[in-house]
Amino acid sequence: MTNLQPARGTHDLIGEEQRRFHYVVETARRVVATYGFDEWMTPIFEDTRVFARTLGETSDVVTKEMYSFNDRGGESITLRPEGTAGVCRALVSNGLTQSLPQKVFYAGPMFRYERPQKGRYRQFHQLGMELIGPAEPLADAEVIACGWDILKTLNVANDTVLELNTLGDRESRQAYRDALLVYFTEHQGALSQDSLARLDRNPMRILDSKDEADRHIVAGAPTIGPYLTEAASTFYAKLQDLLTMFGVPFRENPRIVRGLDYYGHTAFEFVTARLGAQGTVMAGGRYDGLVAEMGGPPTPAVGWAAGIERLAMLLDAAPASPAPVAVVPIGEAAEAAAIPILQALRAGGIRAEMAYRGNLKRRLERANRTGARAAIILGNDDIASGVAQVKNLLTGTQEAVPINQIADRLR
Ligand code: ATP
Ligand code: MG
């Protein structure tokens, strides 16, 4: 076999890309921990039913994008296209529905059969949080504030706007759906094939269409405001007050709906202008019906997911890996003496490397090439007297340091 490439829509994370990726996840982990969220790791594949019913029969993900297959035992398996359904399944499977609230963070690969383009892959990665239990808008405000904190800590918040909407309660949505049905039926001659298919089943999803012609029609569609019940309006107003108290700026956008069908009340996206058509970096909302769909008791919940690749692309610079220290033995006997020194440096938290071969000159050349900040040069005479030559590769100065003090000197 020659010239094997990664499968279409997948990518290798190596070097700078991997460092960006890692930095995004580690930053999010640190921030969510300050909000009291714990990380869960659920399986990458699940019984297809975990997704098929719960994500909604009309969502793009279920109708077009799922990687599903029958395994050797004949079970229908799906590679997870998103994280929320698996977390809710796990909540129920692990008997945690009576131990609320659960504050969950996750990060990992997701799979969708999509047309690959910049910022859109078939294996991509999300991190996300789910706050399961509270029905109060304070919960919505808190997860949004936490997302905003992550964007601020990553230093990408300046380019990002929170777009906020409400999908109301069931009663509001029913009335709104009827109004949309009337409107879109009047314009059905001009709607795309995909949107026509959504017309009967879930006309709200047409609002999310990326088709150019659809977007013109969507621009004139009714908004949900007039159809909100009093309770739904109160919830939404309270959320907006709370976001102000948390210091999260937002802009109302009545066109925000979620790609998946299980959402109500809060829907939001953090959007940037810097990634072209793939501008949504973080998206979420309230999904009070999902845990019950999964076979648990009715349980309110709110959360969001962020595309790690998209966040990584927004970072100004990839964080650098720490400069190493090169251990440079001169000759075979010195190499034996170098190993415990190498290991002591590592145990002290210092990035230390030793080449696998080469004379002094070659090893020093290599140390410079790898950006080492110092070389620990070990000759036989020095070893006999318990010292090493520590050469600062940035300034070129060199001094003899007792072997047991090297780590302290380098730190
Ligand atoms: P879109 O409208 O862009 O298709 P979506 O509604 O399908 O987005 P969600 O299911 O809400 O997206 O996923 C949350 C986030 O995950 C998105 O905002 C985006 O950052 C990221 N994401 C979704 N699909 C992909 C993909 N195929 N490749 C890379 N990132 C993705
Ligand atoms: Mg999508």
Tab-separated table of C-alpha atoms and ligand atoms in Angstrom:
chain	number	residue	atom	x	y	z
A	1	MET	CA	0.000	0.000	0.000
A	2	THR	CA	1.282	3.443	-0.833
A	3	ASN	CA	0.483	6.931	0.232
A	4	LEU	CA	-2.300	6.292	2.734
A	5	GLN	CA	-4.042	9.503	3.777
A	6	PRO	CA	-6.302	10.195	6.743
A	7	ALA	CA	-9.931	9.374	5.943
A	8	ARG	CA	-11.870	12.264	4.407
A	9	GLY	CA	-12.960	14.757	7.047
A	10	THR	CA	-10.470	13.541	9.667
A	11	HIS	CA	-7.183	15.162	10.575
A	12	ASP	CA	-4.064	14.420	12.540
A	13	LEU	CA	-3.250	16.667	15.459
A	14	ILE	CA	0.498	17.155	15.502
A	15	GLY	CA	2.868	19.878	16.678
A	16	GLU	CA	1.397	23.360	16.916
A	17	GLU	CA	-2.123	22.138	16.146
A	18	GLN	CA	-1.966	19.653	18.987
A	19	ARG	CA	-0.599	22.273	21.383
A	20	ARG	CA	-3.464	24.643	20.534
A	21	PHE	CA	-5.969	21.851	20.996
A	22	HIS	CA	-4.494	20.792	24.329
A	23	TYR	CA	-4.403	24.372	25.582
A	24	VAL	CA	-8.108	24.866	24.787
A	25	VAL	CA	-9.142	21.724	26.657
A	26	GLU	CA	-6.881	22.355	29.660
A	27	THR	CA	-8.098	25.944	29.954
A	28	ALA	CA	-11.742	24.842	29.847
A	29	ARG	CA	-11.043	22.131	32.445
A	30	ARG	CA	-9.563	24.670	34.806
A	31	VAL	CA	-12.408	27.162	34.389
A	32	VAL	CA	-15.265	24.656	34.744
A	33	ALA	CA	-13.642	23.272	37.900
A	34	THR	CA	-13.983	26.704	39.507
A	35	TYR	CA	-17.745	26.443	38.841
A	36	GLY	CA	-17.851	23.033	40.534
A	37	PHE	CA	-18.214	20.883	37.434
A	38	ASP	CA	-16.754	17.357	37.289
A	39	GLU	CA	-15.597	15.602	34.146
A	40	TRP	CA	-17.443	12.550	32.848
A	41	MET	CA	-16.184	10.251	30.117
A	42	THR	CA	-18.927	8.397	28.319
A	43	PRO	CA	-18.378	5.905	25.474
A	44	ILE	CA	-17.581	7.085	21.977
A	45	PHE	CA	-20.181	4.703	20.582
A	46	GLU	CA	-23.651	4.029	21.914
A	47	ASP	CA	-26.753	2.069	21.027
A	48	THR	CA	-28.195	3.961	18.037
A	49	ARG	CA	-31.418	4.562	19.971
A	50	VAL	CA	-29.558	6.879	22.380
A	51	PHE	CA	-29.337	9.361	19.503
A	52	ALA	CA	-31.989	8.449	16.961
A	53	ARG	CA	-35.061	9.241	18.991
A	54	THR	CA	-33.703	11.823	21.348
A	55	LEU	CA	-31.994	14.169	18.910
A	56	GLY	CA	-35.249	14.431	16.998
A	57	GLU	CA	-36.200	12.664	13.831
A	58	THR	CA	-35.970	15.859	11.803
A	59	SER	CA	-32.557	17.090	12.899
A	60	ASP	CA	-29.802	17.142	10.273
A	61	VAL	CA	-27.683	15.039	12.553
A	62	VAL	CA	-30.155	12.163	12.639
A	63	THR	CA	-31.405	12.349	9.075
A	64	LYS	CA	-28.052	12.771	7.315
A	65	GLU	CA	-25.005	12.844	9.497
A	66	MET	CA	-24.839	9.832	11.810
A	67	TYR	CA	-22.138	7.177	11.517
A	68	SER	CA	-24.266	4.110	12.238
A	69	PHE	CA	-23.457	0.466	11.591
A	70	ASN	CA	-24.438	-2.982	12.745
A	71	ASP	CA	-21.724	-4.609	14.830
A	72	ARG	CA	-20.854	-8.309	14.573
A	73	GLY	CA	-23.598	-9.162	17.038
A	74	GLY	CA	-26.193	-7.366	14.920
A	75	GLU	CA	-26.646	-4.424	17.298
A	76	SER	CA	-27.082	-1.011	15.691
A	77	ILE	CA	-24.255	1.163	16.957
A	78	THR	CA	-23.656	4.878	16.346
A	79	LEU	CA	-20.468	6.875	16.812
A	80	ARG	CA	-21.585	9.731	19.020
A	81	PRO	CA	-22.428	12.871	17.008
A	82	GLU	CA	-22.652	15.015	20.156
A	83	GLY	CA	-22.196	14.723	23.899
A	84	THR	CA	-25.472	15.603	25.617
A	85	ALA	CA	-27.447	12.454	24.792
A	86	GLY	CA	-24.671	10.210	26.138
A	87	VAL	CA	-24.419	12.218	29.362
A	88	CYS	CA	-28.190	11.944	29.922
A	89	ARG	CA	-28.084	8.218	29.121
A	90	ALA	CA	-25.253	7.853	31.662
A	91	LEU	CA	-27.198	9.825	34.267
A	92	VAL	CA	-30.066	7.354	33.970
A	93	SER	CA	-27.909	4.193	33.608
A	94	ASN	CA	-25.924	5.081	36.727
A	95	GLY	CA	-28.988	5.818	38.856
A	96	LEU	CA	-28.040	9.460	39.376
A	97	THR	CA	-31.438	10.969	38.615
A	98	GLN	CA	-32.134	11.328	42.359
A	99	SER	CA	-28.744	12.912	43.056
A	100	LEU	CA	-29.255	16.327	41.555
A	101	PRO	CA	-27.897	18.682	40.570
A	102	GLN	CA	-25.227	16.972	38.482
A	103	LYS	CA	-22.669	19.353	37.030
A	104	VAL	CA	-20.916	17.621	34.160
A	105	PHE	CA	-18.026	18.580	31.882
A	106	TYR	CA	-16.816	16.489	28.951
A	107	ALA	CA	-14.321	16.729	26.106
A	108	GLY	CA	-13.680	14.335	23.263
A	109	PRO	CA	-14.220	13.288	19.653
A	110	MET	CA	-17.600	13.479	17.887
A	111	PHE	CA	-18.500	12.074	14.485
A	112	ARG	CA	-20.779	13.468	11.792
A	113	TYR	CA	-20.948	12.597	8.121
A	114	GLU	CA	-20.655	16.161	6.800
A	115	ARG	CA	-19.163	17.841	3.761
A	116	PRO	CA	-15.677	18.699	4.998
A	117	GLN	CA	-14.570	22.339	4.799
A	118	LYS	CA	-12.664	24.767	6.968
A	119	GLY	CA	-13.904	24.340	10.525
A	120	ARG	CA	-16.138	21.407	9.579
A	121	TYR	CA	-14.910	17.833	9.868
A	122	ARG	CA	-16.247	14.300	10.101
A	123	GLN	CA	-14.289	13.549	13.234
A	124	PHE	CA	-14.175	16.733	15.256
A	125	HIS	CA	-13.937	17.451	18.956
A	126	GLN	CA	-16.213	19.150	21.395
A	127	LEU	CA	-15.995	20.170	24.971
A	128	GLY	CA	-19.158	20.932	26.807
A	129	MET	CA	-20.976	21.273	30.079
A	130	GLU	CA	-24.364	20.080	31.301
A	131	LEU	CA	-26.107	21.327	34.437
A	132	ILE	CA	-28.766	18.748	35.185
A	133	GLY	CA	-31.488	19.315	37.783
A	134	PRO	CA	-32.254	23.017	38.228
A	135	ALA	CA	-35.165	24.537	36.289
A	136	GLU	CA	-34.279	28.084	37.376
A	137	PRO	CA	-32.909	30.626	34.872
A	138	LEU	CA	-30.005	31.079	37.286
A	139	ALA	CA	-28.716	27.743	35.984
A	140	ASP	CA	-28.893	28.936	32.368
A	141	ALA	CA	-27.100	32.151	33.307
A	142	GLU	CA	-24.390	30.275	35.163
A	143	VAL	CA	-23.493	27.868	32.348
A	144	ILE	CA	-23.453	30.760	29.879
A	145	ALA	CA	-21.242	32.783	32.245
A	146	CYS	CA	-18.894	29.823	32.522
A	147	GLY	CA	-18.687	29.546	28.721
A	148	TRP	CA	-17.965	33.258	28.514
A	149	ASP	CA	-15.238	32.862	31.165
A	150	ILE	CA	-13.605	30.151	29.070
A	151	LEU	CA	-13.625	32.409	25.998
A	152	LYS	CA	-12.169	35.257	28.055
A	153	THR	CA	-9.464	33.052	29.535
A	154	LEU	CA	-8.563	31.849	26.029
A	155	ASN	CA	-8.407	35.524	25.025
A	156	VAL	CA	-10.919	35.100	22.195
A	157	ALA	CA	-13.904	36.798	23.850
A	158	ASN	CA	-13.244	40.127	22.121
A	159	ASP	CA	-14.073	38.643	18.754
A	160	THR	CA	-17.106	36.733	20.006
A	161	VAL	CA	-20.718	37.753	20.561
A	162	LEU	CA	-23.333	35.905	22.591
A	163	GLU	CA	-26.532	35.658	20.563
A	164	LEU	CA	-29.513	34.831	22.718
A	165	ASN	CA	-33.024	33.651	22.046
A	166	THR	CA	-35.875	31.863	23.740
A	167	LEU	CA	-37.776	28.927	22.286
A	168	GLY	CA	-40.450	29.349	24.941
A	169	ASP	CA	-42.300	26.563	26.708
A	170	ARG	CA	-44.302	23.855	24.978
A	171	GLU	CA	-47.401	26.006	24.657
A	172	SER	CA	-45.484	28.955	23.190
A	173	ARG	CA	-43.712	26.674	20.757
A	174	GLN	CA	-46.951	25.087	19.587
A	175	ALA	CA	-48.494	28.481	18.808
A	176	TYR	CA	-45.297	29.666	17.120
A	177	ARG	CA	-45.010	26.486	15.086
A	178	ASP	CA	-48.539	27.037	13.749
A	179	ALA	CA	-47.657	30.600	12.747
A	180	LEU	CA	-44.481	29.430	10.999
A	181	LEU	CA	-46.379	26.701	9.205
A	182	VAL	CA	-48.776	29.266	7.766
A	183	TYR	CA	-45.945	31.586	6.732
A	184	PHE	CA	-43.664	28.984	5.180
A	185	THR	CA	-46.569	27.286	3.414
A	186	GLU	CA	-47.287	30.612	1.694
A	187	HIS	CA	-43.662	30.624	0.479
A	188	GLN	CA	-43.203	26.946	-0.120
A	189	GLY	CA	-42.607	27.407	-3.838
A	190	ALA	CA	-39.297	29.093	-3.074
A	191	LEU	CA	-38.098	26.836	-0.262
A	192	SER	CA	-35.180	24.414	-0.643
A	193	GLN	CA	-35.818	20.678	-0.794
A	194	ASP	CA	-34.485	20.218	2.749
A	195	SER	CA	-36.721	22.921	4.137
A	196	LEU	CA	-39.788	21.523	2.382
A	197	ALA	CA	-39.129	18.231	4.152
A	198	ARG	CA	-39.034	20.066	7.486
A	199	LEU	CA	-42.206	22.009	6.825
A	200	ASP	CA	-44.644	19.441	8.197
A	201	ARG	CA	-42.466	17.881	10.818
A	202	ASN	CA	-40.678	20.831	12.383
A	203	PRO	CA	-40.976	24.207	10.619
A	204	MET	CA	-38.818	25.871	13.312
A	205	ARG	CA	-35.837	24.064	11.867
A	206	ILE	CA	-36.196	26.038	8.628
A	207	LEU	CA	-35.026	29.102	10.576
A	208	ASP	CA	-31.641	27.387	10.871
A	209	SER	CA	-31.287	26.727	7.117
A	210	LYS	CA	-27.989	27.721	5.546
A	211	ASP	CA	-29.498	27.759	2.036
A	212	GLU	CA	-29.193	31.221	0.452
A	213	ALA	CA	-32.752	31.294	-0.975
A	214	ASP	CA	-34.230	30.002	2.295
A	215	ARG	CA	-32.488	32.748	4.197
A	216	HIS	CA	-34.379	35.435	2.279
A	217	ILE	CA	-37.678	33.829	3.206
A	218	VAL	CA	-36.554	33.259	6.790
A	219	ALA	CA	-35.757	36.971	7.080
A	220	GLY	CA	-39.490	37.762	6.801
A	221	ALA	CA	-40.745	34.957	9.033
A	222	PRO	CA	-42.615	35.736	12.260
A	223	THR	CA	-40.542	35.736	15.457
A	224	ILE	CA	-41.542	33.893	18.635
A	225	GLY	CA	-42.010	37.010	20.803
A	226	PRO	CA	-45.771	37.473	20.314
A	227	TYR	CA	-46.407	33.750	20.907
A	228	LEU	CA	-44.640	33.476	24.264
A	229	THR	CA	-46.763	32.589	27.274
A	230	GLU	CA	-46.465	34.816	30.307
A	231	ALA	CA	-44.343	32.208	32.093
A	232	ALA	CA	-41.964	31.874	29.134
A	233	SER	CA	-41.549	35.651	28.848
A	234	THR	CA	-40.851	35.943	32.562
A	235	PHE	CA	-38.203	33.219	32.343
A	236	TYR	CA	-36.513	34.946	29.435
A	237	ALA	CA	-36.571	38.376	31.087
A	238	LYS	CA	-35.105	36.928	34.267
A	239	LEU	CA	-32.313	35.238	32.291
A	240	GLN	CA	-31.399	38.534	30.670
A	241	ASP	CA	-31.247	40.270	34.068
A	242	LEU	CA	-29.050	37.508	35.421
A	243	LEU	CA	-26.663	37.635	32.461
A	244	THR	CA	-26.207	41.330	33.151
A	245	MET	CA	-25.447	40.547	36.807
A	246	PHE	CA	-22.877	37.955	35.711
A	247	GLY	CA	-21.352	40.571	33.411
A	248	VAL	CA	-22.003	38.675	30.184
A	249	PRO	CA	-22.850	40.956	27.235
A	250	PHE	CA	-25.372	39.555	24.771
A	251	ARG	CA	-27.408	40.425	21.702
A	252	GLU	CA	-30.889	39.073	21.116
A	253	ASN	CA	-31.245	37.118	17.897
A	254	PRO	CA	-34.739	35.669	17.269
A	255	ARG	CA	-33.334	33.388	14.535
A	256	ILE	CA	-31.296	31.239	16.895
A	257	VAL	CA	-32.736	27.752	17.128
A	258	ARG	CA	-30.796	24.678	18.064
A	259	GLY	CA	-29.869	22.024	15.534
A	260	LEU	CA	-31.297	19.314	17.757
A	261	ASP	CA	-34.956	18.983	18.589
A	262	TYR	CA	-34.927	18.613	22.366
A	263	TYR	CA	-34.475	22.272	23.310
A	264	GLY	CA	-36.911	24.734	24.937
A	265	HIS	CA	-36.616	28.151	26.603
A	266	THR	CA	-33.001	29.262	26.340
A	267	ALA	CA	-31.120	28.918	23.051
A	268	PHE	CA	-27.808	30.650	22.453
A	269	GLU	CA	-24.672	30.718	20.365
A	270	PHE	CA	-21.333	32.376	20.821
A	271	VAL	CA	-20.488	33.581	17.312
A	272	THR	CA	-17.351	35.021	15.768
A	273	ALA	CA	-16.875	36.807	12.460
A	274	ARG	CA	-13.371	35.360	12.157
A	275	LEU	CA	-14.248	31.857	10.936
A	276	GLY	CA	-16.416	32.636	7.910
A	277	ALA	CA	-19.517	30.486	7.546
A	278	GLN	CA	-18.398	28.253	10.421
A	279	GLY	CA	-18.678	31.111	12.912
A	280	THR	CA	-20.450	29.386	15.807
A	281	VAL	CA	-17.879	28.353	18.381
A	282	MET	CA	-20.137	27.438	21.298
A	283	ALA	CA	-23.831	26.636	21.262
A	284	GLY	CA	-26.394	25.393	23.705
A	285	GLY	CA	-29.641	25.801	25.510
A	286	ARG	CA	-32.172	24.282	27.857
A	287	TYR	CA	-33.373	20.734	27.245
A	288	ASP	CA	-35.884	19.855	29.937
A	289	GLY	CA	-37.312	16.873	28.044
A	290	LEU	CA	-34.219	14.830	27.239
A	291	VAL	CA	-33.627	12.866	30.448
A	292	ALA	CA	-37.236	11.655	30.343
A	293	GLU	CA	-36.734	10.616	26.697
A	294	MET	CA	-33.834	8.530	27.951
A	295	GLY	CA	-36.134	6.677	30.350
A	296	GLY	CA	-35.516	8.774	33.467
A	297	PRO	CA	-37.942	10.980	35.398
A	298	PRO	CA	-38.723	14.444	33.982
A	299	THR	CA	-35.526	16.374	34.731
A	300	PRO	CA	-34.675	19.934	33.719
A	301	ALA	CA	-31.231	20.597	32.286
A	302	VAL	CA	-29.223	23.202	30.445
A	303	GLY	CA	-25.829	23.076	28.740
A	304	TRP	CA	-23.660	23.883	25.745
A	305	ALA	CA	-21.010	22.399	23.523
A	306	ALA	CA	-18.054	24.098	21.857
A	307	GLY	CA	-16.072	23.040	18.823
A	308	ILE	CA	-12.495	22.592	20.019
A	309	GLU	CA	-11.009	22.981	16.515
A	310	ARG	CA	-12.846	26.258	16.038
A	311	LEU	CA	-11.631	27.606	19.397
A	312	ALA	CA	-8.100	26.450	18.603
A	313	MET	CA	-8.182	28.322	15.281
A	314	LEU	CA	-9.091	31.538	17.123
A	315	LEU	CA	-6.095	31.462	19.470
A	316	ASP	CA	-3.537	34.168	18.704
A	317	ALA	CA	-0.529	31.939	19.120
A	318	ALA	CA	-0.018	28.372	20.096
A	319	PRO	CA	1.396	28.138	23.590
A	320	ALA	CA	5.039	27.067	23.336
A	321	SER	CA	6.233	23.837	24.909
A	322	PRO	CA	8.811	24.498	27.646
A	323	ALA	CA	12.408	24.623	26.400
A	324	PRO	CA	14.235	21.393	27.274
A	325	VAL	CA	17.475	20.869	29.106
A	326	ALA	CA	19.965	18.637	27.252
A	327	VAL	CA	22.009	16.119	29.211
A	328	VAL	CA	25.299	15.644	27.341
A	329	PRO	CA	27.545	12.792	28.452
A	330	ILE	CA	31.043	12.553	26.959
A	331	GLY	CA	31.740	8.851	26.373
A	332	GLU	CA	30.127	5.609	27.423
A	333	ALA	CA	30.990	5.653	31.119
A	334	ALA	CA	29.579	9.141	31.384
A	335	GLU	CA	26.352	7.977	29.741
A	336	ALA	CA	25.798	5.512	32.600
A	337	ALA	CA	26.340	8.295	35.122
A	338	ALA	CA	24.008	10.578	33.149
A	339	ILE	CA	20.928	8.380	33.412
A	340	PRO	CA	20.244	8.988	37.131
A	341	ILE	CA	20.852	12.718	36.584
A	342	LEU	CA	18.427	12.734	33.642
A	343	GLN	CA	15.803	10.969	35.743
A	344	ALA	CA	16.303	13.258	38.725
A	345	LEU	CA	15.698	16.300	36.507
A	346	ARG	CA	12.504	14.765	35.143
A	347	ALA	CA	11.340	13.840	38.643
A	348	GLY	CA	11.886	17.499	39.511
A	349	GLY	CA	9.437	18.502	36.770
A	350	ILE	CA	12.091	19.680	34.313
A	351	ARG	CA	11.821	18.767	30.632
A	352	ALA	CA	15.129	16.943	30.096
A	353	GLU	CA	16.381	15.040	27.059
A	354	MET	CA	19.482	13.045	26.207
A	355	ALA	CA	20.462	12.177	22.636
A	356	TYR	CA	20.881	8.521	21.724
A	357	ARG	CA	24.311	8.865	20.158
A	358	GLY	CA	26.977	11.381	19.082
A	359	ASN	CA	30.118	13.153	20.276
A	360	LEU	CA	30.169	16.364	22.299
A	361	LYS	CA	30.015	18.610	19.225
A	362	ARG	CA	27.071	16.765	17.654
A	363	ARG	CA	25.146	16.675	20.898
A	364	LEU	CA	25.613	20.394	21.520
A	365	GLU	CA	24.522	21.141	17.953
A	366	ARG	CA	21.438	19.063	18.498
A	367	ALA	CA	20.703	20.770	21.841
A	368	ASN	CA	20.805	24.160	20.144
A	369	ARG	CA	18.650	22.945	17.287
A	370	THR	CA	15.922	21.698	19.651
A	371	GLY	CA	15.875	25.055	21.453
A	372	ALA	CA	17.389	23.684	24.671
A	373	ARG	CA	17.967	26.357	27.300
A	374	ALA	CA	20.868	24.561	28.982
A	375	ALA	CA	23.256	21.663	28.505
A	376	ILE	CA	24.461	19.528	31.403
A	377	ILE	CA	27.877	18.372	30.179
A	378	LEU	CA	29.263	15.300	31.927
A	379	GLY	CA	32.923	14.375	31.430
A	380	ASN	CA	34.639	11.573	33.350
A	381	ASP	CA	36.824	13.917	35.423
A	382	ASP	CA	33.880	16.009	36.479
A	383	ILE	CA	31.815	12.968	37.408
A	384	ALA	CA	34.679	11.723	39.594
A	385	SER	CA	34.607	14.993	41.511
A	386	GLY	CA	30.785	15.051	41.740
A	387	VAL	CA	30.123	18.028	39.465
A	388	ALA	CA	28.756	18.729	35.990
A	389	GLN	CA	29.339	21.660	33.654
A	390	VAL	CA	26.047	23.512	33.287
A	391	LYS	CA	26.120	25.584	30.120
A	392	ASN	CA	23.493	28.261	29.626
A	393	LEU	CA	22.766	27.969	25.917
A	394	LEU	CA	21.106	31.364	25.751
A	395	THR	CA	24.105	33.320	27.117
A	396	GLY	CA	26.921	30.814	26.471
A	397	THR	CA	28.178	31.015	30.062
A	398	GLN	CA	29.246	27.808	31.771
A	399	GLU	CA	29.915	26.830	35.377
A	400	ALA	CA	30.641	23.723	37.406
A	401	VAL	CA	27.646	22.751	39.583
A	402	PRO	CA	27.553	19.957	42.178
A	403	ILE	CA	25.432	17.157	40.683
A	404	ASN	CA	22.863	17.187	43.504
A	405	GLN	CA	22.229	20.916	42.982
A	406	ILE	CA	21.602	20.855	39.238
A	407	ALA	CA	17.816	20.609	39.417
A	408	ASP	CA	17.551	23.530	41.850
A	409	ARG	CA	19.883	25.604	39.710
A	410	LEU	CA	17.772	24.987	36.588
A	411	ARG	CA	14.412	25.664	38.173
B	1	ATP	P1	-23.674	23.953	12.369
B	1	ATP	O1	-24.883	24.807	12.264
B	1	ATP	O2	-22.361	24.697	12.175
B	1	ATP	O3	-23.744	22.685	11.593
B	1	ATP	P2	-24.563	22.544	14.664
B	1	ATP	O4	-25.826	23.207	15.048
B	1	ATP	O5	-24.603	21.267	13.919
B	1	ATP	O6	-23.611	23.571	13.908
B	1	ATP	P3	-23.951	21.796	17.362
B	1	ATP	O7	-24.532	20.468	17.184
B	1	ATP	O8	-24.652	22.803	18.178
B	1	ATP	O9	-23.621	22.428	15.935
B	1	ATP	O10	-22.453	21.670	17.879
B	1	ATP	C1	-21.843	22.629	18.746
B	1	ATP	C2	-20.544	23.136	18.185
B	1	ATP	O11	-19.718	22.072	17.732
B	1	ATP	C3	-20.694	24.003	16.943
B	1	ATP	O12	-21.003	25.298	17.306
B	1	ATP	C4	-19.318	23.904	16.339
B	1	ATP	O13	-18.402	24.759	17.002
B	1	ATP	C5	-18.942	22.486	16.624
B	1	ATP	N1	-19.203	21.610	15.455
B	1	ATP	C6	-20.394	21.064	15.063
B	1	ATP	N2	-20.235	20.301	13.972
B	1	ATP	C7	-18.905	20.364	13.653
B	1	ATP	C8	-18.092	19.773	12.623
B	1	ATP	N3	-18.608	18.955	11.718
B	1	ATP	N4	-16.767	20.062	12.609
B	1	ATP	C9	-16.216	20.893	13.539
B	1	ATP	N5	-16.919	21.467	14.529
B	1	ATP	C10	-18.245	21.209	14.600
B	2	MG	MG	-24.384	20.784	11.907
